N, CA, C and O atoms as a CHARMM CRD file, in Angstrom:
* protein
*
  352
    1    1 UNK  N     29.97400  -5.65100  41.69500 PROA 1      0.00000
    2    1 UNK  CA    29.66000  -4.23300  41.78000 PROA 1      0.00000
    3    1 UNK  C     28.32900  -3.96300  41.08300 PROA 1      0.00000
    4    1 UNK  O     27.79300  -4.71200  40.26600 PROA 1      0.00000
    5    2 UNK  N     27.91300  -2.89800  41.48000 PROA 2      0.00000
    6    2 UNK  CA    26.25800  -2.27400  40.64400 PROA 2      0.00000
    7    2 UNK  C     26.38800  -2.65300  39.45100 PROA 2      0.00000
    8    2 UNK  O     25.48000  -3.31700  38.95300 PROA 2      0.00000
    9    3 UNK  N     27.53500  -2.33200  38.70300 PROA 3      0.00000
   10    3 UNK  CA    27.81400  -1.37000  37.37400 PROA 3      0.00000
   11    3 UNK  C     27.89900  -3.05000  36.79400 PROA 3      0.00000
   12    3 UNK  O     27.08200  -3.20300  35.88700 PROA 3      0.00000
   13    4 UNK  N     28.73400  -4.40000  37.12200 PROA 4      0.00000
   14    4 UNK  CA    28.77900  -5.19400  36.70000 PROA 4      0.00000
   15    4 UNK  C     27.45500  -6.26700  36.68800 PROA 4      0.00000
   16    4 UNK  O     27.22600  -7.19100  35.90700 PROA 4      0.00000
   17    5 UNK  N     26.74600  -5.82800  37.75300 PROA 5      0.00000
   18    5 UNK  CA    24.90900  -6.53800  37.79300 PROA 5      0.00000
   19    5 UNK  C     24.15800  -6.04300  37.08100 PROA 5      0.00000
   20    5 UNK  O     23.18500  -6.78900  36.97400 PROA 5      0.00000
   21    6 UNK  N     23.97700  -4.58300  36.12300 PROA 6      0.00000
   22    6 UNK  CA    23.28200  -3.66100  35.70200 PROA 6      0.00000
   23    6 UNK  C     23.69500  -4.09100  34.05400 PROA 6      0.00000
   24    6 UNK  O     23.07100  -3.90200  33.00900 PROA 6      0.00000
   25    7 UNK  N     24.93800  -4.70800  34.30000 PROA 7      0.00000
   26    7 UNK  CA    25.53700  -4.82900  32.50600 PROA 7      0.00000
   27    7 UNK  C     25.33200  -6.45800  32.45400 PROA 7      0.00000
   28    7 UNK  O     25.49500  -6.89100  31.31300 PROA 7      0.00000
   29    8 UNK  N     24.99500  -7.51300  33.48600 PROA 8      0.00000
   30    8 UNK  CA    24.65000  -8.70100  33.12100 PROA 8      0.00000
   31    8 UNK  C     22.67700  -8.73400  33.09600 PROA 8      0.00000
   32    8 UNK  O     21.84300  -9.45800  32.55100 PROA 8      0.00000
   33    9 UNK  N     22.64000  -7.88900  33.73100 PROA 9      0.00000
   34    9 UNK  CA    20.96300  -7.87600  32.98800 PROA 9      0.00000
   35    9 UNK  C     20.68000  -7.44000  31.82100 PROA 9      0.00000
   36    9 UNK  O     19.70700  -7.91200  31.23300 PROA 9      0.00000
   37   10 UNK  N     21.54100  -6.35500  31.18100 PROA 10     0.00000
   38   10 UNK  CA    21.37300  -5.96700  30.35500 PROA 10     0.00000
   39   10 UNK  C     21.73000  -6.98400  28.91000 PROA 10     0.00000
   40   10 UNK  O     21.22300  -6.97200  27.78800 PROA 10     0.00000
   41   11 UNK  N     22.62200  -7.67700  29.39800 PROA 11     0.00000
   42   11 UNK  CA    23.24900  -8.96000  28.27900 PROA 11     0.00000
   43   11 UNK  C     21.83200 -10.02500  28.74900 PROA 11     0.00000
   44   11 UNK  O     21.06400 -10.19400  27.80100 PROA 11     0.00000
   45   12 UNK  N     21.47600 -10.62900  29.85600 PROA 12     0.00000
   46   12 UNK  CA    20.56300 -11.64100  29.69000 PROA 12     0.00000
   47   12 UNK  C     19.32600 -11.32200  29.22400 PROA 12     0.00000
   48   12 UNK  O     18.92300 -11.99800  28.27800 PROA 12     0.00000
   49   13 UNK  N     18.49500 -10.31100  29.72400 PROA 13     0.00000
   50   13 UNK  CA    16.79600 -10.01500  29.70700 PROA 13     0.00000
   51   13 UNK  C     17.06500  -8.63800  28.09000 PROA 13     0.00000
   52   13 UNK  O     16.05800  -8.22600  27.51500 PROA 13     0.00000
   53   14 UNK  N     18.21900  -8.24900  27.72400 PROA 14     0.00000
   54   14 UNK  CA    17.90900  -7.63900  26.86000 PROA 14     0.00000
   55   14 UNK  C     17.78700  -6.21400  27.06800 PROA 14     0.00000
   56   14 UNK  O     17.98400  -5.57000  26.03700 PROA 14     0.00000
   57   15 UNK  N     17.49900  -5.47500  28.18100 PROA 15     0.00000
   58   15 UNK  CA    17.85900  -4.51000  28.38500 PROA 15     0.00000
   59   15 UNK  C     18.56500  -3.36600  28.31400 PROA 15     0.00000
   60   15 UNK  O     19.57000  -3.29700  29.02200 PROA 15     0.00000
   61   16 UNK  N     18.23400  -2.29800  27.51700 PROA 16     0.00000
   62   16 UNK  CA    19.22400  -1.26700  27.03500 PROA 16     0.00000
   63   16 UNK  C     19.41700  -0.45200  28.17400 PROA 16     0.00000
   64   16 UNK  O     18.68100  -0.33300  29.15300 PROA 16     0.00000
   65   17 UNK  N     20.69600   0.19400  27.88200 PROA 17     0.00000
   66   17 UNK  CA    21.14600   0.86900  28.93100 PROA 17     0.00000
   67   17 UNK  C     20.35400   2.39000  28.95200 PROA 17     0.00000
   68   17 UNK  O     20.21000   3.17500  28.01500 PROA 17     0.00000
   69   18 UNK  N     19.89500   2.51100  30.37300 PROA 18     0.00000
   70   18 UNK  CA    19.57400   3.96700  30.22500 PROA 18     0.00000
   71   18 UNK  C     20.47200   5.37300  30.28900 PROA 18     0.00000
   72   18 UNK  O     21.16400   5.84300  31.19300 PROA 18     0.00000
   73   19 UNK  N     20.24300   5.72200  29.28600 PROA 19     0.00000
   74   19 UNK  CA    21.37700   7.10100  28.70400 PROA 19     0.00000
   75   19 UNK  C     20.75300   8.48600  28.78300 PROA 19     0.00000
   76   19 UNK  O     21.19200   9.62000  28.59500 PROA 19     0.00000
   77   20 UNK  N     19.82400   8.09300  29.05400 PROA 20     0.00000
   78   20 UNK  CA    18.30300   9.65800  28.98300 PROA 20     0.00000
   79   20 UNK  C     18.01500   9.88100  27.63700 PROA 20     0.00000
   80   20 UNK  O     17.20800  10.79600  27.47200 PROA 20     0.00000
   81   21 UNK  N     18.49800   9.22700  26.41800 PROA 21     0.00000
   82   21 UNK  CA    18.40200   9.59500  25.29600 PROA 21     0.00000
   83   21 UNK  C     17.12600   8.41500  25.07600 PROA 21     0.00000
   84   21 UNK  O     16.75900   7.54300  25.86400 PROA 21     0.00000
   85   22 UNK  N     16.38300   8.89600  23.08400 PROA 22     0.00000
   86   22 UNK  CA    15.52300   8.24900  22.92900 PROA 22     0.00000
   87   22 UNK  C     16.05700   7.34900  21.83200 PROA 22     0.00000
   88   22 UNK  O     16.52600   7.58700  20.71900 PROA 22     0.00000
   89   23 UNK  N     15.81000   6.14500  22.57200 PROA 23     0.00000
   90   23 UNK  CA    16.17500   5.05100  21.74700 PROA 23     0.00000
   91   23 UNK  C     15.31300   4.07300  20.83200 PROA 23     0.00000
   92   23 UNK  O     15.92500   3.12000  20.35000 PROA 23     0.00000
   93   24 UNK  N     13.89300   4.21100  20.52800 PROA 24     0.00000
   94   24 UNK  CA    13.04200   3.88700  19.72200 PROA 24     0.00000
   95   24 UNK  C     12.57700   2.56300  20.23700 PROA 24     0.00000
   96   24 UNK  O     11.76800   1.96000  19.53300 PROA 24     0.00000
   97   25 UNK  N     12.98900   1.99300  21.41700 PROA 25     0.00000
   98   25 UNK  CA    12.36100   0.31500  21.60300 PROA 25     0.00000
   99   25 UNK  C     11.52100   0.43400  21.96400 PROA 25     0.00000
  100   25 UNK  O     10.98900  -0.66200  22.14100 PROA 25     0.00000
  101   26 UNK  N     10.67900   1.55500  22.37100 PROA 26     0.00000
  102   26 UNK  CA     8.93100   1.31600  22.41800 PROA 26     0.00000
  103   26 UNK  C      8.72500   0.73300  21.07300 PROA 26     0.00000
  104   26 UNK  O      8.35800  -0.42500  20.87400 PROA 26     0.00000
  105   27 UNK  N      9.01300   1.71000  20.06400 PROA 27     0.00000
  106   27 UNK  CA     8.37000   1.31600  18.77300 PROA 27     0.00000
  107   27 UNK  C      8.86900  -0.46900  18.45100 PROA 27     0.00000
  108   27 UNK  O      8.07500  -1.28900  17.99000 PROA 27     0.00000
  109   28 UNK  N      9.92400  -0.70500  18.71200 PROA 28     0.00000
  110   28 UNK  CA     9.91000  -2.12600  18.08300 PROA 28     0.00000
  111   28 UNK  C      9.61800  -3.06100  19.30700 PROA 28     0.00000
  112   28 UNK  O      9.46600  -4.24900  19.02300 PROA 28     0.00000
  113   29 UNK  N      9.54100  -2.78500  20.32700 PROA 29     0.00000
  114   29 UNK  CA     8.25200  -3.69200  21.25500 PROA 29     0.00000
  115   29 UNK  C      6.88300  -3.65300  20.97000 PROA 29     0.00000
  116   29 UNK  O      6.22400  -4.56800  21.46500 PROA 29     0.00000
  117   30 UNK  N      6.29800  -2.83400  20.30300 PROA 30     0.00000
  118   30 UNK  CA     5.10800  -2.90600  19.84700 PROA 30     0.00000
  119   30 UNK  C      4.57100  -4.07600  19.37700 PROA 30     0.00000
  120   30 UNK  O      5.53800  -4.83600  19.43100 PROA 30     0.00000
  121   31 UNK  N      3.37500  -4.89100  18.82600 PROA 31     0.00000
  122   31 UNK  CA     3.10600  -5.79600  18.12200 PROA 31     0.00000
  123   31 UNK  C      3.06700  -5.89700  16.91600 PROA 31     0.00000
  124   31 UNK  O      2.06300  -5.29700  16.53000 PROA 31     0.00000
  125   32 UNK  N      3.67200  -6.38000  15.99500 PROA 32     0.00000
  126   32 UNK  CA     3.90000  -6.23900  14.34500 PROA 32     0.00000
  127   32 UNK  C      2.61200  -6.77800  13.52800 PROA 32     0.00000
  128   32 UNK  O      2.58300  -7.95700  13.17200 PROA 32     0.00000
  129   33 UNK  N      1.44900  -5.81000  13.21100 PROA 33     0.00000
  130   33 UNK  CA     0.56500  -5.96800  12.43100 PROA 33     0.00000
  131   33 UNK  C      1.01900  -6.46200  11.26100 PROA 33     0.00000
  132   33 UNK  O      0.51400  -7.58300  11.18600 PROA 33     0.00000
  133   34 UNK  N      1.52200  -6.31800  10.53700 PROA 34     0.00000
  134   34 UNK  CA     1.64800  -6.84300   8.86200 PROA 34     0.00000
  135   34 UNK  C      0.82000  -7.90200   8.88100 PROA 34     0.00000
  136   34 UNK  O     -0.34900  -7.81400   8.50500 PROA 34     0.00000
  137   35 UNK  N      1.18100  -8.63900   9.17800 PROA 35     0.00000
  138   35 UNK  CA     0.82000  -9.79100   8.75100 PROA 35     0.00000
  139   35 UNK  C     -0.52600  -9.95400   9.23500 PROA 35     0.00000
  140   35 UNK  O     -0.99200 -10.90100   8.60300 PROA 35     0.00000
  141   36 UNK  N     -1.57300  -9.40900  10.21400 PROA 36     0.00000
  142   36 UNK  CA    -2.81000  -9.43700  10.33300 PROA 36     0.00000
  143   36 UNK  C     -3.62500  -8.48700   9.48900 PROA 36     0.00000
  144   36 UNK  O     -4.79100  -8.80000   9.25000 PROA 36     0.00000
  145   37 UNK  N     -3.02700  -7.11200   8.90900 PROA 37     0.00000
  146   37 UNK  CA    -3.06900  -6.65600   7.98400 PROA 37     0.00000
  147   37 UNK  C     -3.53300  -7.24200   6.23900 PROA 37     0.00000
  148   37 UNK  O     -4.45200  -6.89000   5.50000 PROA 37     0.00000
  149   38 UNK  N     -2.52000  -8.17000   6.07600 PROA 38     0.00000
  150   38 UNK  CA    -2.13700  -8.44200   4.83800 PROA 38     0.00000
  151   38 UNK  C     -3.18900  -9.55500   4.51400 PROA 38     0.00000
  152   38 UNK  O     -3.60200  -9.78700   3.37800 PROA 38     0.00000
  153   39 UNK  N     -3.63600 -10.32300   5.83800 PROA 39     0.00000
  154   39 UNK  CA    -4.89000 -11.12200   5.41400 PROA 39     0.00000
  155   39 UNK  C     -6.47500 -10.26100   5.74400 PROA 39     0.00000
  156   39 UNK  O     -7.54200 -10.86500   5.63700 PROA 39     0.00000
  157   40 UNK  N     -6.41200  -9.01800   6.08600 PROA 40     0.00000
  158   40 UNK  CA    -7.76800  -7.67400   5.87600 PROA 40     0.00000
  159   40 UNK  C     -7.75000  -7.98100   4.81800 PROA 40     0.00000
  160   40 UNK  O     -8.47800  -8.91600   4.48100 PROA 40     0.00000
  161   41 UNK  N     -6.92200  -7.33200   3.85700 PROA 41     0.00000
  162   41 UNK  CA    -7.06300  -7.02200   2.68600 PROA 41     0.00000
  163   41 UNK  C     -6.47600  -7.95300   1.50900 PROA 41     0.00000
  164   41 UNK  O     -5.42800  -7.82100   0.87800 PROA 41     0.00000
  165   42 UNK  N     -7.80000  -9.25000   1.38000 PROA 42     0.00000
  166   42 UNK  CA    -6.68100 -10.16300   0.15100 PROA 42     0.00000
  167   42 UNK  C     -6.54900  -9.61200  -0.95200 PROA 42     0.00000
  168   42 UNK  O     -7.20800  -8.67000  -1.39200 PROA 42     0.00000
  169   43 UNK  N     -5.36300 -10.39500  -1.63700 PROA 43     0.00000
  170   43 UNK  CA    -5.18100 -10.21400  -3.06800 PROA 43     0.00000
  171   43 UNK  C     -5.94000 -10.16500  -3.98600 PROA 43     0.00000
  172   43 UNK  O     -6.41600 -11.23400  -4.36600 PROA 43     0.00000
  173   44 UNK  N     -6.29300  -9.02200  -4.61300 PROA 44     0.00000
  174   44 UNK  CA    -7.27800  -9.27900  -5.76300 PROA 44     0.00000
  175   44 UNK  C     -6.82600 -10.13000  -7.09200 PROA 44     0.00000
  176   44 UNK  O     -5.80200 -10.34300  -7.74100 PROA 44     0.00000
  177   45 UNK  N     -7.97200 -10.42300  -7.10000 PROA 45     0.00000
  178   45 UNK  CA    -8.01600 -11.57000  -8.59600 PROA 45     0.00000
  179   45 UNK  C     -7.98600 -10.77800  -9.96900 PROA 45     0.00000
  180   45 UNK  O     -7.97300 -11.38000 -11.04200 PROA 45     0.00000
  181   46 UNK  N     -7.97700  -9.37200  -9.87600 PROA 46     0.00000
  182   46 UNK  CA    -7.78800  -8.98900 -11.47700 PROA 46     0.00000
  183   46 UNK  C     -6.82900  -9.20000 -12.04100 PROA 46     0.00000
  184   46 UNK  O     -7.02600  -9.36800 -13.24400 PROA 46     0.00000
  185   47 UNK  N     -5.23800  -9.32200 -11.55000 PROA 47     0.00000
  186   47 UNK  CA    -4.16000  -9.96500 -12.17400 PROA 47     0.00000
  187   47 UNK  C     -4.21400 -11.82600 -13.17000 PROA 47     0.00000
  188   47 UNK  O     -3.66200 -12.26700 -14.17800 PROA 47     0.00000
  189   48 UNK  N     -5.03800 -12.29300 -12.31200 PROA 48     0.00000
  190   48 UNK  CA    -5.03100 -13.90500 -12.76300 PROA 48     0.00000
  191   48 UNK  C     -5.94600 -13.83400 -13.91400 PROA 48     0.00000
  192   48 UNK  O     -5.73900 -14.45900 -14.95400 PROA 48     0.00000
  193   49 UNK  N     -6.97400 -13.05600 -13.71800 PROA 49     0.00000
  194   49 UNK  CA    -8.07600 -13.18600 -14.39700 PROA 49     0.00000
  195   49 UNK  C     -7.98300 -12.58800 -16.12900 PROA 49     0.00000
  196   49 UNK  O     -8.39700 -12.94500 -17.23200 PROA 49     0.00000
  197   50 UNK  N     -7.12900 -11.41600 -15.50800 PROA 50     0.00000
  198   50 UNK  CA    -6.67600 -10.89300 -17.19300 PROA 50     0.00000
  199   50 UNK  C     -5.65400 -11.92300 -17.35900 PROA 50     0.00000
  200   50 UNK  O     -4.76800 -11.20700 -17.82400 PROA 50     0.00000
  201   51 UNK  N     -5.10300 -13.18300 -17.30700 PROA 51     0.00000
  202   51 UNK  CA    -4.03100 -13.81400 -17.62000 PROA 51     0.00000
  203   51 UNK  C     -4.86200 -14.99300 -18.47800 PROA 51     0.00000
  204   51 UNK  O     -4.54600 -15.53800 -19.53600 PROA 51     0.00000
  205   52 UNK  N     -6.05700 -15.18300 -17.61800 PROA 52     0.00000
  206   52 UNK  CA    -7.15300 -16.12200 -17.94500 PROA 52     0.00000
  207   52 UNK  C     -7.83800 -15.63400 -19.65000 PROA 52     0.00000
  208   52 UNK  O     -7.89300 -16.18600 -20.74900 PROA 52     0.00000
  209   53 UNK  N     -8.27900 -14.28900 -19.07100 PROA 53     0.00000
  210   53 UNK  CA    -9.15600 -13.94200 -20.25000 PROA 53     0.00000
  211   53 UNK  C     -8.64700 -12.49600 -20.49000 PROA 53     0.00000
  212   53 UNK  O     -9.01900 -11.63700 -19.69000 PROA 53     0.00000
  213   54 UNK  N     -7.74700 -12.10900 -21.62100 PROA 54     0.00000
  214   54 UNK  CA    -6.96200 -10.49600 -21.50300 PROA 54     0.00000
  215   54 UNK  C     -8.27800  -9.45800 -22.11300 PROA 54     0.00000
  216   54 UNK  O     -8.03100  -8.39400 -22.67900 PROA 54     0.00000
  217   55 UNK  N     -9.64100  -9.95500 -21.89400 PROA 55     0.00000
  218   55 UNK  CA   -10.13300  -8.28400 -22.27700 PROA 55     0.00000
  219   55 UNK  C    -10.72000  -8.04200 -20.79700 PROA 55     0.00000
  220   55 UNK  O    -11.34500  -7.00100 -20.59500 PROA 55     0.00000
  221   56 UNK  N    -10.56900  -8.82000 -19.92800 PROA 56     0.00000
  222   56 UNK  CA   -11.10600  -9.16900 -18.38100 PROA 56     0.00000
  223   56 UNK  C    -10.99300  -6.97600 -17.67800 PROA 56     0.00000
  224   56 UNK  O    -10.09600  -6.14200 -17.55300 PROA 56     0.00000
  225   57 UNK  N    -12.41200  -7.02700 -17.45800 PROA 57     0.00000
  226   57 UNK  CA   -12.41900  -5.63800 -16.97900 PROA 57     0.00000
  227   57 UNK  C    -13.03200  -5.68700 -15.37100 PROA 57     0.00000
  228   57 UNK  O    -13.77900  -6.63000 -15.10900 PROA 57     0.00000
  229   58 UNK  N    -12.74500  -4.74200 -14.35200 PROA 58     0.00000
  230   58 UNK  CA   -13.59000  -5.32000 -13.13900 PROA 58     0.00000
  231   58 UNK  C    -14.50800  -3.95100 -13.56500 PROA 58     0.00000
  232   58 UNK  O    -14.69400  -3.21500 -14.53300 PROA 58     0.00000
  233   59 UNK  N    -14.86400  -4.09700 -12.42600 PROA 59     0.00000
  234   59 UNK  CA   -16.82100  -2.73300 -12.31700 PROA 59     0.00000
  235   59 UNK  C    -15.89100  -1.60600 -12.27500 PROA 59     0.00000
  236   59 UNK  O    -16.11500  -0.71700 -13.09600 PROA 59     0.00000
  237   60 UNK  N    -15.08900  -1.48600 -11.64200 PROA 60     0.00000
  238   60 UNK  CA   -14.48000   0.16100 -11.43700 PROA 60     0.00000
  239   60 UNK  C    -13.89000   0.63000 -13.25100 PROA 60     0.00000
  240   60 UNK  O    -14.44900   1.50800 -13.90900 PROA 60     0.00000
  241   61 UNK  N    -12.94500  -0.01600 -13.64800 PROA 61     0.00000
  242   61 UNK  CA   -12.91000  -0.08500 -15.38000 PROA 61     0.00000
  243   61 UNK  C    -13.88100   0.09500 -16.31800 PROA 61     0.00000
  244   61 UNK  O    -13.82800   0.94600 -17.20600 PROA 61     0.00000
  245   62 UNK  N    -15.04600  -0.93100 -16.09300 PROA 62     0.00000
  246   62 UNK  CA   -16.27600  -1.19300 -17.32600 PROA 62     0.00000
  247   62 UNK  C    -16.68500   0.27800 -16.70000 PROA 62     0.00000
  248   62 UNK  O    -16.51900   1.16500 -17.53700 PROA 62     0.00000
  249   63 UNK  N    -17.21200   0.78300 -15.34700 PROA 63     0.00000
  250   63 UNK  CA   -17.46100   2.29000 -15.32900 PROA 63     0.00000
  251   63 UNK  C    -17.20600   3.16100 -15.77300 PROA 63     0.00000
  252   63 UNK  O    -18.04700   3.96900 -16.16700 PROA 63     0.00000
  253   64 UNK  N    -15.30700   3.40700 -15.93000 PROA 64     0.00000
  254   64 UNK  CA   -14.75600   4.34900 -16.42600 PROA 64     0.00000
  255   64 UNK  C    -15.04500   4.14600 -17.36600 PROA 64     0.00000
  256   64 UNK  O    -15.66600   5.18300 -17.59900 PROA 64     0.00000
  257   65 UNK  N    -15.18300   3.09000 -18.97500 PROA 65     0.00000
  258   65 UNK  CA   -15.12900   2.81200 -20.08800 PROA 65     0.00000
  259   65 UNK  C    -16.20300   3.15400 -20.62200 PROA 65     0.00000
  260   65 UNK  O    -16.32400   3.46300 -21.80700 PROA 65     0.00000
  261   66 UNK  N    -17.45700   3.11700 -19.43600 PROA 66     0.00000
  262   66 UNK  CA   -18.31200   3.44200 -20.22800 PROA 66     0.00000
  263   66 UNK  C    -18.67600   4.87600 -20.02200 PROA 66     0.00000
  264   66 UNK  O    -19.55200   5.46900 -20.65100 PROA 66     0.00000
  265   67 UNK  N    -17.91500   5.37900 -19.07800 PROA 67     0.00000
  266   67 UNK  CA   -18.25700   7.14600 -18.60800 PROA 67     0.00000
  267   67 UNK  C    -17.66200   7.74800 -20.25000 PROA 67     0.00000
  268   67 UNK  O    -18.27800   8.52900 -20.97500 PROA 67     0.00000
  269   68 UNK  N    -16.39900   7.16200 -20.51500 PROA 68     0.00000
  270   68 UNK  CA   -15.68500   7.77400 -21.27000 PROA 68     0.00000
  271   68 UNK  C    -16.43400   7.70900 -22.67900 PROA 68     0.00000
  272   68 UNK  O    -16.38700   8.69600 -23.41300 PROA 68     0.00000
  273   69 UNK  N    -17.04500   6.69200 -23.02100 PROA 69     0.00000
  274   69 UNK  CA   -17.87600   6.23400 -24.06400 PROA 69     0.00000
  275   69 UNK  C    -18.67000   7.11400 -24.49300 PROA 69     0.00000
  276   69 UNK  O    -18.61300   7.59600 -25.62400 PROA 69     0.00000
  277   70 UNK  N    -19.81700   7.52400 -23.27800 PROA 70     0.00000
  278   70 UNK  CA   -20.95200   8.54500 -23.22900 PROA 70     0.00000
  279   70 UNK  C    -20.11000   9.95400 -23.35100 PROA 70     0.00000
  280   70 UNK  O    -20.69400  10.78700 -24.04500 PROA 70     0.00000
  281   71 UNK  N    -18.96800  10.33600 -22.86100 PROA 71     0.00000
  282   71 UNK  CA   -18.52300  12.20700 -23.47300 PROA 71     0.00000
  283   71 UNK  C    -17.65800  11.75900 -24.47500 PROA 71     0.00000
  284   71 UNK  O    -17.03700  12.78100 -24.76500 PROA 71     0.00000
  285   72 UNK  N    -17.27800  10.93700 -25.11600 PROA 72     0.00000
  286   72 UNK  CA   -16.88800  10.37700 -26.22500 PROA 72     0.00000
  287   72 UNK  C    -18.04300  10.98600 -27.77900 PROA 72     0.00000
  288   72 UNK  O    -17.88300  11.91100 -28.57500 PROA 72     0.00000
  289   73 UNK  N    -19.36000   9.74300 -27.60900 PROA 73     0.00000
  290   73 UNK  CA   -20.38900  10.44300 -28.06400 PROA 73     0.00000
  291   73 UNK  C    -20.75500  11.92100 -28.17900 PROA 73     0.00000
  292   73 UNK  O    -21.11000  12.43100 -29.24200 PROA 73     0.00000
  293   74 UNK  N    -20.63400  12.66400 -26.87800 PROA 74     0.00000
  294   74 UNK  CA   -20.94900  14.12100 -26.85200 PROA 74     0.00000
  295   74 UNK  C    -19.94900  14.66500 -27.33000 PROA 74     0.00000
  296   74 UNK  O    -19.99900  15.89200 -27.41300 PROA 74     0.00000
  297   75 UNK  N    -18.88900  14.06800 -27.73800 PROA 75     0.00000
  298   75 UNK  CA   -17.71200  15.01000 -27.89800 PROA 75     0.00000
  299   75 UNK  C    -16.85700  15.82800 -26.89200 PROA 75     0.00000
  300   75 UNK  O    -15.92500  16.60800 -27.08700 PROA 75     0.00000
  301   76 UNK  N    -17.45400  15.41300 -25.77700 PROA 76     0.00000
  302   76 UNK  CA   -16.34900  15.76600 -24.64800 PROA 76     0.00000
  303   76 UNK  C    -15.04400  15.13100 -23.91900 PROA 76     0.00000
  304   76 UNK  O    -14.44000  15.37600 -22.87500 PROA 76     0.00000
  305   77 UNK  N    -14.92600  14.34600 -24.80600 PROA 77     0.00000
  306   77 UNK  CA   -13.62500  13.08600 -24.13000 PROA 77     0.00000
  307   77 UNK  C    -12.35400  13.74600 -24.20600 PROA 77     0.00000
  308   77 UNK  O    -12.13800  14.91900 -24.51200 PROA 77     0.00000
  309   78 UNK  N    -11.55600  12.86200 -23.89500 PROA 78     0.00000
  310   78 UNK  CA   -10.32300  13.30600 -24.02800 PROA 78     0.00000
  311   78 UNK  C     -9.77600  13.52900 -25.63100 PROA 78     0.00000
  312   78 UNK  O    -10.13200  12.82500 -26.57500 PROA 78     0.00000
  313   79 UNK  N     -8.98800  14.48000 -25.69800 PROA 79     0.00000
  314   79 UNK  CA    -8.51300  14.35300 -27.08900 PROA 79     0.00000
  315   79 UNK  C     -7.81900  13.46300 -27.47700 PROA 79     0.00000
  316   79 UNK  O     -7.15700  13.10000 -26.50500 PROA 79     0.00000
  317   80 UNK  N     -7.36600  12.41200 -29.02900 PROA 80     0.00000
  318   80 UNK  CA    -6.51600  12.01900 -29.64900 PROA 80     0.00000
  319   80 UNK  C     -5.07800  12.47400 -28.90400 PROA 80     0.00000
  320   80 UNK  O     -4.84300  13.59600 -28.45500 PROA 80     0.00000
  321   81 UNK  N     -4.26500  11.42600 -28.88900 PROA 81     0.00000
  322   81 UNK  CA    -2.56700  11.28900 -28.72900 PROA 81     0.00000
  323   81 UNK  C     -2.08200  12.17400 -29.54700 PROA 81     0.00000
  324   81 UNK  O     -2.13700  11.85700 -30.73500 PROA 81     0.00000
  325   82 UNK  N     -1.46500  13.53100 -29.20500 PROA 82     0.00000
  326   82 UNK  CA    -1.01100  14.26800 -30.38000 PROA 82     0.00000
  327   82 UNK  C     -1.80200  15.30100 -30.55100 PROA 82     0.00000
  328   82 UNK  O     -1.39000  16.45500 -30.43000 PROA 82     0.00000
  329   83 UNK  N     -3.13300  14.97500 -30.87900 PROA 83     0.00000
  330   83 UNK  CA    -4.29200  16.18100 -31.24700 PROA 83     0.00000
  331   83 UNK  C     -4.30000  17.36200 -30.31700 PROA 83     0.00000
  332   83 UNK  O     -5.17000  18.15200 -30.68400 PROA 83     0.00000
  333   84 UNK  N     -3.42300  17.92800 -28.86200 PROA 84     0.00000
  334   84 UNK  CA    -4.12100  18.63700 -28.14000 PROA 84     0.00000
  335   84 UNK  C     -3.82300  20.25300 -28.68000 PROA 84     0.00000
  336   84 UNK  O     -3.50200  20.63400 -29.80600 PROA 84     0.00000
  337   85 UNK  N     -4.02800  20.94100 -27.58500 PROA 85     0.00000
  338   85 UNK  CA    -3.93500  22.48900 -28.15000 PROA 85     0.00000
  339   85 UNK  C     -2.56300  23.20800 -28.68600 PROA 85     0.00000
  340   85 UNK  O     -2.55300  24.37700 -29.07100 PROA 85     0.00000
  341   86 UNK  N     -1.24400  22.24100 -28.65900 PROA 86     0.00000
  342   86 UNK  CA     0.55400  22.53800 -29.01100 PROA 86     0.00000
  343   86 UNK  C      0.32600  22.15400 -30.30000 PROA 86     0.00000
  344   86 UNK  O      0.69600  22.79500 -31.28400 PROA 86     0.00000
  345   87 UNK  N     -0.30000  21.08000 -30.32000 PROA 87     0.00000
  346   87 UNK  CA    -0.15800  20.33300 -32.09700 PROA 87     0.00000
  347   87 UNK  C     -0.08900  21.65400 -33.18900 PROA 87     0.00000
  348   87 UNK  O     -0.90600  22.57300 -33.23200 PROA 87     0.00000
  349   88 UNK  N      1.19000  21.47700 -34.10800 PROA 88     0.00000
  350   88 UNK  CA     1.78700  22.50000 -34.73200 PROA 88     0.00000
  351   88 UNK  C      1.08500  22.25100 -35.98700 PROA 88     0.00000
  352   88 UNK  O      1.29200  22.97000 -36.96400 PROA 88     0.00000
């Protein structure tokens, strides 16, 4: 019968049954980037490197350190732990 040829394709090639509803297998037929992804963007080395040498700073850090340095000097930095405007 139809109904028994329609349910052995559906068991061999994988085929879901059509219900009119949305069943999401576009999305997981798609091609799974991760993993072409994950080698774009390698692992950075600041983890190993502070393990290597712990005062290890990259450029984005030594920047901040030294932004903070210069309104430090001026007296514009952040306040002391404790020191802010509640301190009783």
């Amino acid at each position: 019968s139809r109904e028994a040829i329609s349910k052995l394709t559906r068991d061999i090639f994988g085929y879901l049954p059509n219900l009119g509803v949305r069943s999401g297998a576009a999305v997981l037929k798609k091609r799974q980037t991760a993993v072409i992804e994950a080698r774009y963007y390698p692992e950075s080395i600041d983890d190993i490197a502070r393990k290597v040498s712990p005062g290890y700073l990259n450029e984005k850090e030594q920047r901040r350190q030294l932004k903070l340095d210069q309104l430090r000097r001026r007296g514009k930095g952040p306040p002391k732990k404790g020191s802010g405007k509640r301190k009783k």
